[in-house]
Short mmCIF file of C-alpha atoms in Angstrom, two decimals:
data_model
loop_
_atom_site.label_atom_id
_atom_site.label_comp_id
_atom_site.label_asym_id
_atom_site.label_seq_id
_atom_site.Cartn_x
_atom_site.Cartn_y
_atom_site.Cartn_z
CA UNK A 1 0.17 0.25 -0.21
CA UNK A 2 1.56 3.12 -0.68
CA UNK A 3 1.90 5.75 2.24
CA UNK A 4 1.98 8.98 0.54
CA UNK A 5 -2.22 7.55 0.64
CA UNK A 6 -2.13 6.56 4.01
CA UNK A 7 -0.40 10.50 5.08
CA UNK A 8 -3.30 11.87 2.76
CA UNK A 9 -6.35 9.31 4.68
CA UNK A 10 -4.61 9.95 7.68
CA UNK A 11 -4.50 13.80 7.43
CA UNK A 12 -8.53 14.13 6.17
CA UNK A 13 -9.16 11.19 9.47
CA UNK A 14 -7.98 14.37 11.25
CA UNK A 15 -9.14 17.15 9.66
CA UNK A 16 -11.85 16.00 9.88
CA UNK A 17 -12.64 17.66 6.22
CA UNK A 18 -10.98 17.16 2.69
CA UNK A 19 -10.36 21.06 1.93
CA UNK A 20 -8.64 21.01 5.64
CA UNK A 21 -6.46 18.45 4.13
CA UNK A 22 -5.34 19.38 1.10
CA UNK A 23 -3.90 22.79 2.47
CA UNK A 24 -1.47 20.92 5.77
CA UNK A 25 -0.48 18.66 2.55
CA UNK A 26 0.26 21.16 0.44
CA UNK A 27 -1.88 19.40 -2.39
CA UNK A 28 -5.23 20.28 -4.14
CA UNK A 29 -8.23 19.37 -2.47
CA UNK A 30 -9.28 16.97 -6.36
CA UNK A 31 -5.97 15.42 -5.70
CA UNK A 32 -7.07 14.81 -1.90
CA UNK A 33 -9.99 13.14 -2.90
CA UNK A 34 -8.49 10.91 -6.32
CA UNK A 35 -5.90 9.87 -3.32
CA UNK A 36 -9.08 8.63 -0.94
CA UNK A 37 -10.52 7.29 -4.06
CA UNK A 38 -8.01 5.34 -5.31
CA UNK A 39 -7.69 4.41 -1.35
CA UNK A 40 -11.21 3.77 -1.29
CA UNK A 41 -11.27 1.24 -4.51
CA UNK A 42 -7.84 -0.27 -3.27
CA UNK A 43 -9.44 -1.86 -0.03
CA UNK A 44 -13.24 -1.43 -0.81
CA UNK A 45 -14.65 -0.70 1.92
CA UNK A 46 -15.47 3.22 2.22
CA UNK A 47 -13.41 4.82 4.12
CA UNK A 48 -15.47 9.46 4.71
CA UNK A 49 -18.65 9.78 4.74
CA UNK A 50 -19.38 12.57 2.60
CA UNK A 51 -21.10 15.59 4.39
CA UNK A 52 -22.78 19.31 3.63
CA UNK A 53 -19.33 20.04 6.36
CA UNK A 54 -16.72 18.12 5.60
CA UNK A 55 -16.42 14.11 6.64
CA UNK A 56 -17.23 11.40 8.91
CA UNK A 57 -15.22 8.55 9.34
CA UNK A 58 -16.80 5.21 8.80
CA UNK A 59 -15.94 2.45 11.23
CA UNK A 60 -13.52 0.49 8.76
CA UNK A 61 -11.71 4.86 8.40
CA UNK A 62 -11.24 4.84 12.03
CA UNK A 63 -9.87 1.23 12.24
CA UNK A 64 -8.08 1.73 9.87
CA UNK A 65 -6.56 5.07 11.35
CA UNK A 66 -6.22 4.35 14.66
CA UNK A 67 -3.74 1.39 13.16
CA UNK A 68 -2.28 3.30 10.74
CA UNK A 69 -1.57 6.87 12.38
CA UNK A 70 1.71 5.50 15.17
CA UNK A 71 3.01 4.52 12.75
CA UNK A 72 2.74 7.20 10.53
CA UNK A 73 3.83 9.89 13.23
CA UNK A 74 6.75 7.14 13.45
CA UNK A 75 9.03 7.49 9.98
CA UNK A 76 7.35 11.62 9.86
CA UNK A 77 9.83 11.91 12.85
CA UNK A 78 12.19 9.88 11.93
CA UNK A 79 11.88 11.94 8.80
CA UNK A 80 12.20 15.66 10.17
CA UNK A 81 14.53 14.59 12.63
CA UNK A 82 17.03 12.83 10.99
CA UNK A 83 19.04 9.83 11.95
CA UNK A 84 21.99 11.16 12.68
CA UNK A 85 20.79 14.82 13.44
CA UNK A 86 21.71 16.03 17.05
CA UNK A 87 17.86 16.80 17.71
CA UNK A 88 18.96 19.13 20.74
CA UNK A 89 18.80 21.86 18.19
CA UNK A 90 15.87 21.75 16.76
CA UNK A 91 13.49 25.18 17.30
CA UNK A 92 10.22 25.08 19.12
CA UNK A 93 7.65 26.96 16.96
CA UNK A 94 5.33 28.23 20.26
CA UNK A 95 2.04 30.92 19.80
CA UNK A 96 -0.13 31.65 22.83
CA UNK A 97 -1.46 34.97 23.86
CA UNK A 98 0.75 37.53 24.65
CA UNK A 99 0.30 37.93 28.44
CA UNK A 100 0.57 34.38 29.85
CA UNK A 101 3.13 33.74 27.13
CA UNK A 102 5.38 36.25 28.41
CA UNK A 103 4.92 36.36 31.65
CA UNK A 104 4.78 32.28 32.13
CA UNK A 105 5.25 30.29 29.47
CA UNK A 106 8.21 32.05 28.75
CA UNK A 107 10.28 31.57 31.57
CA UNK A 108 9.54 28.62 32.11
CA UNK A 109 10.80 26.69 28.48
CA UNK A 110 13.98 28.70 28.85
CA UNK A 111 15.06 26.09 31.15
CA UNK A 112 14.90 23.74 28.15
CA UNK A 113 17.72 26.68 26.09
CA UNK A 114 20.94 28.15 26.52
CA UNK A 115 24.68 26.08 27.26
CA UNK A 116 22.93 24.52 30.62
CA UNK A 117 19.55 22.97 28.43
CA UNK A 118 18.25 20.43 26.87
CA UNK A 119 18.08 21.47 23.63
CA UNK A 120 16.58 23.31 21.93
CA UNK A 121 16.21 27.00 20.45
CA UNK A 122 12.88 28.62 21.18
CA UNK A 123 10.55 30.44 18.97
CA UNK A 124 7.96 32.51 19.95
CA UNK A 125 4.07 34.28 18.24
CA UNK A 126 1.26 36.53 20.13
CA UNK A 127 -2.18 35.90 18.88
CA UNK A 128 -5.72 35.50 19.62
CA UNK A 129 -7.12 32.12 19.86
CA UNK A 130 -8.24 31.82 17.11
CA UNK A 131 -5.29 33.14 15.23
CA UNK A 132 -3.90 30.23 17.55
CA UNK A 133 -5.08 27.20 16.19
CA UNK A 134 -5.79 28.44 12.71
CA UNK A 135 -1.31 28.38 12.61
CA UNK A 136 -1.14 25.18 14.45
CA UNK A 137 -3.28 23.22 12.46
CA UNK A 138 -1.73 25.06 9.57
CA UNK A 139 1.48 23.64 10.50
CA UNK A 140 3.14 26.70 11.37
CA UNK A 141 3.31 25.87 15.35
CA UNK A 142 4.36 23.25 17.44
CA UNK A 143 2.86 23.98 20.08
CA UNK A 144 -0.24 26.22 21.27
CA UNK A 145 -1.74 28.07 24.09
CA UNK A 146 -5.20 29.04 24.49
CA UNK A 147 -8.06 29.13 26.05
CA UNK A 148 -10.23 28.25 23.33
CA UNK A 149 -10.57 24.23 23.41
CA UNK A 150 -10.14 22.64 20.21
CA UNK A 151 -12.72 20.52 18.13
CA UNK A 152 -11.76 17.80 15.96
CA UNK A 153 -8.99 15.56 15.88
CA UNK A 154 -6.20 17.23 14.30
CA UNK A 155 -5.68 18.85 17.86
CA UNK A 156 -5.64 17.86 20.73
CA UNK A 157 -5.57 19.18 24.21
CA UNK A 158 -4.45 19.33 27.54
CA UNK A 159 -5.80 21.74 29.64
CA UNK A 160 -3.02 23.14 31.64
CA UNK A 161 -3.98 25.69 34.27
CA UNK A 162 -6.74 28.14 34.98
CA UNK A 163 -6.19 31.55 35.95
CA UNK A 164 -8.57 33.44 38.27
CA UNK A 165 -10.25 37.17 37.19
CA UNK A 166 -9.48 39.62 39.63
CA UNK A 167 -11.95 42.89 39.46
CA UNK A 168 -8.80 46.43 40.33
CA UNK A 169 -8.92 49.91 40.52
CA UNK A 170 -6.67 52.41 41.88
CA UNK A 171 -7.31 53.11 45.47
CA UNK A 172 -8.64 56.42 44.28
CA UNK A 173 -11.53 54.72 43.17
CA UNK A 174 -12.07 51.51 45.86
CA UNK A 175 -12.93 54.96 48.26
CA UNK A 176 -15.44 55.32 46.35
CA UNK A 177 -16.98 52.09 46.10
CA UNK A 178 -19.11 50.26 48.65
CA UNK A 179 -18.62 46.76 49.05
CA UNK A 180 -21.45 46.15 50.65
CA UNK A 181 -23.27 47.51 47.70
CA UNK A 182 -20.70 45.09 45.32
CA UNK A 183 -22.40 42.17 46.86
CA UNK A 184 -25.23 42.56 45.37
CA UNK A 185 -27.16 40.80 42.07
CA UNK A 186 -26.53 43.03 39.82
CA UNK A 187 -24.40 46.27 40.04
CA UNK A 188 -25.32 49.55 39.09
CA UNK A 189 -23.23 51.07 41.29
CA UNK A 190 -20.14 50.46 38.91
CA UNK A 191 -22.41 51.51 35.64
CA UNK A 192 -20.87 55.09 36.43
CA UNK A 193 -16.73 54.02 36.67
CA UNK A 194 -14.36 54.58 33.38
CA UNK A 195 -13.96 50.98 32.32
CA UNK A 196 -10.26 49.64 30.98
CA UNK A 197 -10.70 46.76 28.62
CA UNK A 198 -8.91 44.62 26.16
CA UNK A 199 -11.65 44.86 23.87
CA UNK A 200 -14.65 46.73 22.71
CA UNK A 201 -17.15 44.37 23.37
CA UNK A 202 -15.12 44.15 27.71
CA UNK A 203 -14.53 40.17 27.13
CA UNK A 204 -13.21 39.92 30.32
CA UNK A 205 -15.38 43.08 31.96
CA UNK A 206 -18.96 40.91 30.58
CA UNK A 207 -17.53 36.80 32.06
CA UNK A 208 -16.73 38.83 35.84
CA UNK A 209 -20.20 40.46 35.62
CA UNK A 210 -21.85 37.25 34.54
CA UNK A 211 -20.70 35.13 37.20
CA UNK A 212 -19.84 37.40 39.90
CA UNK A 213 -23.31 39.32 39.38
CA UNK A 214 -25.29 37.44 37.24
CA UNK A 215 -25.44 41.11 35.19
CA UNK A 216 -24.51 42.14 31.94
CA UNK A 217 -21.91 45.81 32.35
CA UNK A 218 -23.72 49.02 31.50
CA UNK A 219 -20.33 50.72 31.26
CA UNK A 220 -18.44 50.56 27.19
CA UNK A 221 -14.19 51.05 27.36
CA UNK A 222 -13.02 54.37 28.14
CA UNK A 223 -9.88 52.95 27.28
CA UNK A 224 -9.10 49.92 24.56
CA UNK A 225 -5.72 48.95 24.46
CA UNK A 226 -5.05 45.04 23.31
CA UNK A 227 -2.81 44.17 26.65
CA UNK A 228 -3.22 43.09 29.84
CA UNK A 229 -0.33 45.28 30.91
CA UNK A 230 -1.12 48.23 29.36
CA UNK A 231 -4.43 47.36 30.59
CA UNK A 232 -2.91 47.20 34.76
CA UNK A 233 -1.00 49.97 33.76
CA UNK A 234 -4.27 52.32 32.78
CA UNK A 235 -5.49 50.62 36.43
CA UNK A 236 -2.56 52.07 38.40
CA UNK A 237 -2.54 55.08 37.24
CA UNK A 238 -6.23 55.80 37.93
CA UNK A 239 -8.60 55.42 34.80
CA UNK A 240 -10.48 53.01 35.72
CA UNK A 241 -11.78 49.62 36.68
CA UNK A 242 -10.46 46.45 34.90
CA UNK A 243 -10.73 42.63 35.21
CA UNK A 244 -7.53 41.07 35.28
CA UNK A 245 -5.77 37.94 36.19
CA UNK A 246 -4.18 37.10 39.26
CA UNK A 247 -0.97 36.72 37.97
CA UNK A 248 -0.52 39.54 36.16
CA UNK A 249 -1.57 42.08 39.19
CA UNK A 250 -0.54 40.50 41.81
CA UNK A 251 3.03 42.25 42.51
CA UNK A 252 0.84 45.28 42.23
CA UNK A 253 -1.85 44.35 44.74
CA UNK A 254 0.60 43.40 46.81
CA UNK A 255 1.95 46.95 46.72
CA UNK A 256 -0.59 48.89 46.88
CA UNK A 257 -0.91 49.85 43.18
CA UNK A 258 -4.30 49.03 42.65
CA UNK A 259 -6.66 47.51 44.74
CA UNK A 260 -9.36 44.44 45.25
CA UNK A 261 -12.34 46.32 44.79
CA UNK A 262 -14.64 42.34 45.37
CA UNK A 263 -13.05 39.06 46.82
CA UNK A 264 -16.34 36.33 46.06
CA UNK A 265 -16.43 33.09 47.48
CA UNK A 266 -15.76 31.46 44.00
CA UNK A 267 -13.85 33.52 42.03
CA UNK A 268 -14.50 33.43 37.82
CA UNK A 269 -11.70 31.11 36.00
CA UNK A 270 -10.45 30.46 32.68
CA UNK A 271 -9.11 27.86 31.68
CA UNK A 272 -5.75 27.66 29.58
CA UNK A 273 -4.84 25.07 27.12
CA UNK A 274 -2.10 23.22 26.02
CA UNK A 275 -2.82 22.15 22.83
CA UNK A 276 -0.72 20.04 19.50
CA UNK A 277 -1.22 18.42 16.21
CA UNK A 278 -2.32 15.24 17.01
CA UNK A 279 0.82 12.40 16.58
CA UNK A 280 3.43 14.91 16.97
CA UNK A 281 4.18 14.27 20.64
CA UNK A 282 6.41 11.91 19.16
CA UNK A 283 9.20 14.59 18.77
CA UNK A 284 11.03 14.32 21.25
CA UNK A 285 11.36 18.28 22.04
CA UNK A 286 8.04 18.69 21.30
CA UNK A 287 6.64 16.78 23.87
CA UNK A 288 9.72 17.79 26.63
CA UNK A 289 8.66 21.47 26.30
CA UNK A 290 4.93 19.86 26.25
CA UNK A 291 5.36 18.07 29.92
CA UNK A 292 7.52 20.75 31.37
CA UNK A 293 4.84 23.38 30.74
CA UNK A 294 2.92 21.13 32.44
CA UNK A 295 4.67 20.66 35.01
CA UNK A 296 5.88 24.48 36.06
CA UNK A 297 1.65 24.38 35.07
CA UNK A 298 1.04 22.62 38.74
CA UNK A 299 2.82 26.08 40.17
CA UNK A 300 0.98 28.22 38.50
CA UNK A 301 -2.36 28.14 40.85
#
């Protein structure tokens, strides 16, 4: 059996789409369709059910993928790393949100680089969850950190850690807000205060309001800047209220630059996922970074 046909089959099985598989393989969609049909003729069985959006594997298709994928992944590892190549010289491409990647992931991974490291160069890029997952699926990244769990079999996600969100403001704003009023359902007392956010849709504030106050924020963003570190800096100078991850503002809270306005019994949480393309953990440099981050995350909660 032609290994190229099997590789195309496994890619379609993981991608759930001839179109996406074609993009990953660098082939045209008709070429992918032709290869799958050739494989189906050789086996005498249908491997996929064609649907309006993508394809669904048949029972035979699932069985073949289960048997073939691990061996193909091992062959890919041999081809990419090389029998005589020192795997310590590989480059790891990491992608994730700018603040979390800069503050958490990159400092953790530097232990695997440098003179005393175990061996790889590191390249990082920043983006939102959608951009990051698309780049990972297309092969631009080796590892991705996102706040969205991907669907389908092409990408494999593992919960990495939870971050607690905190409602903060500079002390002068905190002095004007009664904690007793904040603990009531609804939060009209806050609707007259300026809000600092990363997007016009107020994603962090809206999530906090829904979780803690069971309501939606009525205010609009006074300062909108697409970086949580900048949001913290603006909050510390008194520009308004902000919802921030505790890990990011812990030192500012300790110094008194900002104040937590509320300490809910069940604080709002957001989960980060560590995501890889299915099968790529067979590559030593990706597996090492993956396990290193999971180990480091145990100290982040």
